[in-house]
Coordinates of N, CA, C and O in Angstrom, one line a residue:
X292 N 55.3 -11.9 -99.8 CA 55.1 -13.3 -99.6 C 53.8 -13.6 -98.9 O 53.6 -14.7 -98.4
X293 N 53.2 -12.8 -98.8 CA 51.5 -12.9 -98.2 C 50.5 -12.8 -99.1 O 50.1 -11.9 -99.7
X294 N 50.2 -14.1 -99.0 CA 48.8 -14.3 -100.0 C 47.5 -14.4 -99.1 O 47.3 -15.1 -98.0
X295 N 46.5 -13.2 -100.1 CA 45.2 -13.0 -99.4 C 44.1 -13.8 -100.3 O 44.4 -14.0 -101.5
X296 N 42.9 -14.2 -99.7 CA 41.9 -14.8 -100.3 C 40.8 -14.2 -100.2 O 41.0 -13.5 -99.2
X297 N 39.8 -14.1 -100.6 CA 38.6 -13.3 -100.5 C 37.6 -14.6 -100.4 O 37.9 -15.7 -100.9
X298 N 36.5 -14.3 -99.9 CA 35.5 -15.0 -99.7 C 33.9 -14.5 -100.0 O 33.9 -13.4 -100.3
X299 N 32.7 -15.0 -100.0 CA 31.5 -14.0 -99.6 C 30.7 -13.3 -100.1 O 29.8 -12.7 -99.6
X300 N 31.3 -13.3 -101.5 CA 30.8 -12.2 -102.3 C 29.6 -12.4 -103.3 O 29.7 -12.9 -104.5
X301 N 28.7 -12.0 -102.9 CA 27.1 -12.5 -103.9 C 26.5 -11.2 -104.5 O 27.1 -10.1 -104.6
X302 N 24.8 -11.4 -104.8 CA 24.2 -10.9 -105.2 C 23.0 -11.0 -104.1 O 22.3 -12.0 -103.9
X303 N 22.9 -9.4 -103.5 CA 21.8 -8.9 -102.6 C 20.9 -7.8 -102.8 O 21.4 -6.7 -103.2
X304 N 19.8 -8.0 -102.7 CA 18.8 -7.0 -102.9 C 19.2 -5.9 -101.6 O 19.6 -6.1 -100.4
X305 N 18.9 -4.7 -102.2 CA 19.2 -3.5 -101.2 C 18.3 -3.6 -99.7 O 17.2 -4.1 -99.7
X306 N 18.9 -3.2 -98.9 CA 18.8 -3.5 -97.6 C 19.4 -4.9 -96.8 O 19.7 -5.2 -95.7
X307 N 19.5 -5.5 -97.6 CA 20.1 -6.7 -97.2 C 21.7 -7.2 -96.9 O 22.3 -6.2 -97.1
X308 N 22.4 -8.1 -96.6 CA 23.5 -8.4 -95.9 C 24.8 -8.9 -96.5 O 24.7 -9.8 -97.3
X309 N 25.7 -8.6 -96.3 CA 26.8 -9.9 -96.6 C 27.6 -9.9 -95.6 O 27.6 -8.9 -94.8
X310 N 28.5 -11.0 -95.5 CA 29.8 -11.1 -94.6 C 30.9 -11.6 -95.6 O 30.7 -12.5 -96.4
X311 N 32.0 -10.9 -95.7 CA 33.1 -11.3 -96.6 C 34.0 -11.8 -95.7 O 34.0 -11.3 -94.5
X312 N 35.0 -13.0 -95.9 CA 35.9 -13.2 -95.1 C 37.5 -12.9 -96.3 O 37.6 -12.7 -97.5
X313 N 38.3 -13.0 -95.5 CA 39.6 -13.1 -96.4 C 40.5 -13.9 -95.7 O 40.2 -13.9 -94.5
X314 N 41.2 -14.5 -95.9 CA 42.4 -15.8 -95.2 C 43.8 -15.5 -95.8 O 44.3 -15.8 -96.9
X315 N 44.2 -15.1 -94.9 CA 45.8 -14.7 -95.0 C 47.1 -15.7 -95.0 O 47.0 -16.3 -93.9
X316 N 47.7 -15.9 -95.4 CA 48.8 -16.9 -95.8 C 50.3 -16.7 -96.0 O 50.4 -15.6 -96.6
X317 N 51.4 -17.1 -95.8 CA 52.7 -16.8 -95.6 C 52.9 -16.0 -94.5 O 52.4 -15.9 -93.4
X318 N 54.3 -15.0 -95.4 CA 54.8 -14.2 -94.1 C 53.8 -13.6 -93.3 O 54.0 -12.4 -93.6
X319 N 52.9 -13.5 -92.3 CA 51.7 -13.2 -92.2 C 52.2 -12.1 -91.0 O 51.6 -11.1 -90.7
X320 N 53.6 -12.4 -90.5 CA 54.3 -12.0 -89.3 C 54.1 -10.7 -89.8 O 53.6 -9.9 -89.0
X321 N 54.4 -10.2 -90.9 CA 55.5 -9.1 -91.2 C 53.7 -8.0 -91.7 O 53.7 -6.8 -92.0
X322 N 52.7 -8.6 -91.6 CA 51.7 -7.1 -91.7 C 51.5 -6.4 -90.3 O 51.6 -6.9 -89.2
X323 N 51.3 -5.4 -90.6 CA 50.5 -4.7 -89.5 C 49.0 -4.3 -90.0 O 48.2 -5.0 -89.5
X324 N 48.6 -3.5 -90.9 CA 47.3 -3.6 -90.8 C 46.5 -4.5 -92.1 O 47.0 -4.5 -93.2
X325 N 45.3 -5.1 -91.9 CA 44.6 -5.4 -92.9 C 43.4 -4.6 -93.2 O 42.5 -4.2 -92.4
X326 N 43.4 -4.5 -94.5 CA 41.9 -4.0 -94.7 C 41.0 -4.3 -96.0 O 41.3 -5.3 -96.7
X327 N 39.8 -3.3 -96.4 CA 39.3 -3.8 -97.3 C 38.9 -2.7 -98.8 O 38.0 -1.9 -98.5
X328 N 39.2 -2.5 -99.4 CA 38.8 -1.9 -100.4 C 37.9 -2.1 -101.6 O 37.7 -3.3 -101.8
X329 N 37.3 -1.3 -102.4 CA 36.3 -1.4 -103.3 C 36.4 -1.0 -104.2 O 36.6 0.3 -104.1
X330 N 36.5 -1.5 -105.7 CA 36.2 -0.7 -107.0 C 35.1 -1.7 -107.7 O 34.8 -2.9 -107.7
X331 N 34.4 0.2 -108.3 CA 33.0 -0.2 -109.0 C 33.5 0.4 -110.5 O 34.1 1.4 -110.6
X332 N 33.0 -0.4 -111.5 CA 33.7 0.2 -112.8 C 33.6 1.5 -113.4 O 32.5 2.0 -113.5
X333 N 34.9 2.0 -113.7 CA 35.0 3.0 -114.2 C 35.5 4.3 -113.1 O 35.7 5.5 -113.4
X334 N 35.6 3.7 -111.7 CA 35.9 4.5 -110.7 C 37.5 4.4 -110.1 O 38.1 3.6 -110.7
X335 N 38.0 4.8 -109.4 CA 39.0 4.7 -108.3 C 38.6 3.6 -107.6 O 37.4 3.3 -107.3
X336 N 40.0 2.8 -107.2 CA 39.7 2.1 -105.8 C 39.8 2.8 -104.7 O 40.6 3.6 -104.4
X337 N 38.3 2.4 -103.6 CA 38.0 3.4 -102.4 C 38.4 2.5 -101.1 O 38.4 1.3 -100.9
X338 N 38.9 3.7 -100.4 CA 39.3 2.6 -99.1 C 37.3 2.0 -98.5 O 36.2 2.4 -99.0
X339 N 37.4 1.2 -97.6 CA 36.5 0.7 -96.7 C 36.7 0.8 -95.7 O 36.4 1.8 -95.1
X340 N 37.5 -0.4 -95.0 CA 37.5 -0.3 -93.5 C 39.2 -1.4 -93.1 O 39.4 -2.5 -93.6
X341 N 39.8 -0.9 -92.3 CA 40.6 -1.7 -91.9 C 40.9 -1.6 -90.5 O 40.5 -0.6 -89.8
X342 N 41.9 -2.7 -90.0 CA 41.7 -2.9 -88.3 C 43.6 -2.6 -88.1 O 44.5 -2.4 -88.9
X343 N 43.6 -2.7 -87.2 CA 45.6 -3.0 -87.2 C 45.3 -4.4 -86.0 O 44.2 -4.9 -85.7
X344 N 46.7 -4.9 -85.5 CA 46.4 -5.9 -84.6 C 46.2 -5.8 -83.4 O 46.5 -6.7 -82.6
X345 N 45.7 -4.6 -83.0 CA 45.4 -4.1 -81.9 C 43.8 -4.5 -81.6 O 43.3 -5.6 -81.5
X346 N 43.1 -3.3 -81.7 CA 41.4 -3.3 -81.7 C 41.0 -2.0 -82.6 O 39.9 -1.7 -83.1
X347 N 42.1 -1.4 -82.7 CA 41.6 0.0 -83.8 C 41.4 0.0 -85.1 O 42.3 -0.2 -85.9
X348 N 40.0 0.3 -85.5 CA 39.6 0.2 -86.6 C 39.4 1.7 -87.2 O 39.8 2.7 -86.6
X349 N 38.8 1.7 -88.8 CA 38.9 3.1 -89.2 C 38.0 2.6 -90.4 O 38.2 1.5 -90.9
X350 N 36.9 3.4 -91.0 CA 35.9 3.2 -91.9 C 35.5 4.4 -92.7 O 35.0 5.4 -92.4
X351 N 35.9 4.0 -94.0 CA 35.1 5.6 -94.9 C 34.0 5.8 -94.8 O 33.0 5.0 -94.5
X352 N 34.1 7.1 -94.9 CA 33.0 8.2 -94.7 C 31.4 7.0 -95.2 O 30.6 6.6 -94.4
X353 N 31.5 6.7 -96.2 CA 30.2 5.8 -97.0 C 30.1 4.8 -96.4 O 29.0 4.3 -96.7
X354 N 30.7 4.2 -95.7 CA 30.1 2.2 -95.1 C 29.9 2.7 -93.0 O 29.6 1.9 -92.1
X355 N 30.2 4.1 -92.8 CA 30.0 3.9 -91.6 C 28.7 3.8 -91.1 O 27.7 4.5 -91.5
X356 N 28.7 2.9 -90.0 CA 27.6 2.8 -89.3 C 26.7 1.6 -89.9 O 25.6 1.2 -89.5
X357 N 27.3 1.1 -90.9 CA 26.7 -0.2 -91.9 C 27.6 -1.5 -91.8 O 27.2 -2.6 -91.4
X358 N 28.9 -1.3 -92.2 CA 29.9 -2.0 -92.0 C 30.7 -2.4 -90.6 O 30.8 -1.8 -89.6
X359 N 31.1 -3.6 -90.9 CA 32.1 -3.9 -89.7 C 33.0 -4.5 -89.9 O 32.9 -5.6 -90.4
X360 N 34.2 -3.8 -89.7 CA 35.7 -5.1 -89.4 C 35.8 -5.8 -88.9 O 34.9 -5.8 -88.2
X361 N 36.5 -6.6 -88.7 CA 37.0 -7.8 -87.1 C 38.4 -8.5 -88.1 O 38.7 -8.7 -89.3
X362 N 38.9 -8.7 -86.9 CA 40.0 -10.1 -87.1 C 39.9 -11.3 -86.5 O 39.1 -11.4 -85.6
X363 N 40.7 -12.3 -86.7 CA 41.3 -13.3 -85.6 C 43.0 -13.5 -86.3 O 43.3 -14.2 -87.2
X364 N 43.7 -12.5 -85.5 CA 44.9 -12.8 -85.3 C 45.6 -14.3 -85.5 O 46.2 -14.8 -86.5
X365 N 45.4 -15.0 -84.0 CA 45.5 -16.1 -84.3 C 45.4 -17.6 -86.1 O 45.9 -18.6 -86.6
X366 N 44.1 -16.6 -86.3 CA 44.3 -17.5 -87.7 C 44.3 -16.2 -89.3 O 43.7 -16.3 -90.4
X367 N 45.1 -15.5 -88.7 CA 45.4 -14.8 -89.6 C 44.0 -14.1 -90.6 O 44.3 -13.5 -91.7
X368 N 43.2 -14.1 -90.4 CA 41.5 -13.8 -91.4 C 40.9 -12.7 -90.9 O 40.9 -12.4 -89.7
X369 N 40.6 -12.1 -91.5 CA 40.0 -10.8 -91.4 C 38.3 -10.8 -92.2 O 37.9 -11.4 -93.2
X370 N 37.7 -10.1 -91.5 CA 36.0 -10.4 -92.0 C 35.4 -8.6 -92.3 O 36.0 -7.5 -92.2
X371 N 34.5 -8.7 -92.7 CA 33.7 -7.1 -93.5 C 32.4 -7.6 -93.5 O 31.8 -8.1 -94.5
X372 N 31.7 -7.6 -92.0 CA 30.0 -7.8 -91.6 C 29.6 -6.5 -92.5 O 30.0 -5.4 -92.1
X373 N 28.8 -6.4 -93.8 CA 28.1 -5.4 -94.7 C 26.5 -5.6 -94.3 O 25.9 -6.6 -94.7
X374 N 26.0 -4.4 -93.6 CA 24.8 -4.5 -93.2 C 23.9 -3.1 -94.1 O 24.5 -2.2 -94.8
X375 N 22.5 -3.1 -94.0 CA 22.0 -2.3 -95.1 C 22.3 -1.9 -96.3 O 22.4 -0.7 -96.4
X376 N 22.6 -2.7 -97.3 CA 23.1 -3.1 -98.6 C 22.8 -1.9 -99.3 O 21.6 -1.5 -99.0
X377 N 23.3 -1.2 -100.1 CA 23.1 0.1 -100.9 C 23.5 -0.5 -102.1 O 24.4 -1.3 -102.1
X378 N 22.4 -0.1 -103.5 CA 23.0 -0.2 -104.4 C 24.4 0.3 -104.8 O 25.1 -0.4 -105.6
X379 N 24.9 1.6 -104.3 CA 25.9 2.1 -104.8 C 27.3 1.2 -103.6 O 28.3 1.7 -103.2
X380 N 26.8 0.3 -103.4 CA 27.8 -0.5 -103.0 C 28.6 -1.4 -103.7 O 29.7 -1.8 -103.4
X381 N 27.8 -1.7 -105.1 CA 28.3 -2.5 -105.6 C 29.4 -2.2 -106.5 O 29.6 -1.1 -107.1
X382 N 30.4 -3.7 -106.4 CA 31.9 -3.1 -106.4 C 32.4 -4.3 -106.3 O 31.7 -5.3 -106.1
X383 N 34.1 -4.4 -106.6 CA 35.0 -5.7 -106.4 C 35.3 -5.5 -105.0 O 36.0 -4.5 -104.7
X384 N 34.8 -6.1 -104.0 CA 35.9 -6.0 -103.0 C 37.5 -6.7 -102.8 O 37.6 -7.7 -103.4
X385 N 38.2 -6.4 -102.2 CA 39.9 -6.5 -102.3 C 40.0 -6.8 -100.8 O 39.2 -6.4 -100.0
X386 N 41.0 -7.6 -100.4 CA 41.6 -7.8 -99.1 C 42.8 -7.3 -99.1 O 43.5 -7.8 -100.0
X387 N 43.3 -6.5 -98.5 CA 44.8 -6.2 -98.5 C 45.2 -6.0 -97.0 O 44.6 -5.8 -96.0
X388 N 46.9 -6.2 -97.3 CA 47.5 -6.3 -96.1 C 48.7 -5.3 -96.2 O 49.4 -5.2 -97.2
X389 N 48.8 -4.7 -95.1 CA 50.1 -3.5 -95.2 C 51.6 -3.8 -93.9 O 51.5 -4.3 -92.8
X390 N 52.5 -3.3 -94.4 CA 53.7 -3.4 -93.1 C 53.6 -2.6 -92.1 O 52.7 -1.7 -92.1
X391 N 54.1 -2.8 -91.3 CA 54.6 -1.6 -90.2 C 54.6 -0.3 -90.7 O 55.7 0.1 -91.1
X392 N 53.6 0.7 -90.7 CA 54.0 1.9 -90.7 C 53.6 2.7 -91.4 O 54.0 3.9 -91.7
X393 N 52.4 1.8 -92.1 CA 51.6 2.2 -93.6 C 50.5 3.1 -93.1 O 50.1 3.0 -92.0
X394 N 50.1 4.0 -94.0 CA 48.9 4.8 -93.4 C 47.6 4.2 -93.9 O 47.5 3.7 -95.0
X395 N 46.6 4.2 -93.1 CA 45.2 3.3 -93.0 C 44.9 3.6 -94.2 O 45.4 2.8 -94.9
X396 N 44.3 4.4 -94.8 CA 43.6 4.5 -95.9 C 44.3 5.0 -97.2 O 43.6 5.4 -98.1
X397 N 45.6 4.9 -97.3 CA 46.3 4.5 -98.5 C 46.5 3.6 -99.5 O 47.1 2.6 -99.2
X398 N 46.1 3.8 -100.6 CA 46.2 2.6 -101.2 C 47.5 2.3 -101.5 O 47.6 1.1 -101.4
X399 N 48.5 2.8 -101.7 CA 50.0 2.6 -101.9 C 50.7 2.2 -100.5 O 51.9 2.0 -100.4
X400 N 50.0 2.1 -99.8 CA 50.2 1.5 -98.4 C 50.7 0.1 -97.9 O 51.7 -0.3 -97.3
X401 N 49.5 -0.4 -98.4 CA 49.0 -1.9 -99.3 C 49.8 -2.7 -100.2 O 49.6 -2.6 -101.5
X402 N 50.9 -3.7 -99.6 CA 51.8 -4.3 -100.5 C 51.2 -5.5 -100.9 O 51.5 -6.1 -102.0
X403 N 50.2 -6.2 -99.9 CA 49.6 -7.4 -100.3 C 48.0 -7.5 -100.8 O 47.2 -7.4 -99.8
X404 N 47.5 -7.8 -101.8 CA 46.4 -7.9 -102.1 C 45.8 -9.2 -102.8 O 46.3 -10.0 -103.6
X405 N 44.9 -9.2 -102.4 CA 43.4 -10.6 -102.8 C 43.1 -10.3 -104.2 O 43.0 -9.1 -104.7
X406 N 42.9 -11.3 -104.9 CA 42.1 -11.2 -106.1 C 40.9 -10.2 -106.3 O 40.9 -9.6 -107.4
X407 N 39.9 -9.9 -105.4 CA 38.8 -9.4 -105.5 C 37.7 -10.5 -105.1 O 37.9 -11.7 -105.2
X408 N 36.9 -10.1 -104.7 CA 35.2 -10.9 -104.6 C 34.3 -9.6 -105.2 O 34.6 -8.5 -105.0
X409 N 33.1 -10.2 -105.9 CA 31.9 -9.3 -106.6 C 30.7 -9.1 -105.5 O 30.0 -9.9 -104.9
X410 N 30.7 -8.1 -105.4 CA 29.1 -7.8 -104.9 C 28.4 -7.1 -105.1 O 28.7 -5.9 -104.8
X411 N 27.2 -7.3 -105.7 CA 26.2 -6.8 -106.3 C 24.8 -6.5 -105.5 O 24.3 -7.3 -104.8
X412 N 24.5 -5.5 -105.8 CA 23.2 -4.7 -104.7 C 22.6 -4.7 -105.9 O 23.1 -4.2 -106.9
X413 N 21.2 -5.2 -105.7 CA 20.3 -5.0 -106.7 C 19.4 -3.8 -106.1 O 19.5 -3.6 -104.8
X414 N 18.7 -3.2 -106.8 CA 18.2 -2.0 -106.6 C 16.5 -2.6 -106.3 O 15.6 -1.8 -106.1

């Protein structure tokens, strides 16, 4: 009963920026972690980065040191600051939300998910 929204998602020439937001809705009580995932066509969906409601975050091997997580608890939204834009970035990003007890970078983890947002790195 948790609906995610995605936000943010354009078209950036490489090196350059996005911020994605997502906005969380309903049972909102019942997640413990949120995160963000990526599929580019013809690939797997890859984890990215997700936070729990703590301060602990976790980021694949490919967006570290570029990307950032954050939350605000209070209003339920979760954000993905994307800095130094890589072409091979481009991809759907996904908002998802997991229960109590799910492992970070599983995608079967993940009971609640966002439509997707597009982002495109031009070369």
């Amino acid at each position: 009963q948790v609906q995610l929204v995605e936000s943010g998602g354009g078209l950036v020439q490489a090196g350059g920026s996005l911020r994605l937001s997502c906005a969380a809705s309903g049972r909102t009580f019942r997640m413990n972690l949120m995160g963000w995932f990526r599929q580019a066509p013809g690939k797997e969906r890859e984890f990215v980065a997700a936070i729990d409601w703590g301060t602990t975050t976790r980021y694949g091997d490919s967006v570290k040191g570029r990307f950032t997580i954050s939350r605000d608890n209070a209003k339920n939204t979760v954000a993905l600051q994307m800095n130094s834009l890589k072409p091979e970035d481009t991809a759907v990003y996904y908002c998802a939300a997991a229960l109590y007890g799910a492992t970070w970078a599983a995608l079967n983890s993940y009971n609640s998910w966002g439509q997707g947002t597009q982002v495109t790195v031009s070369s």
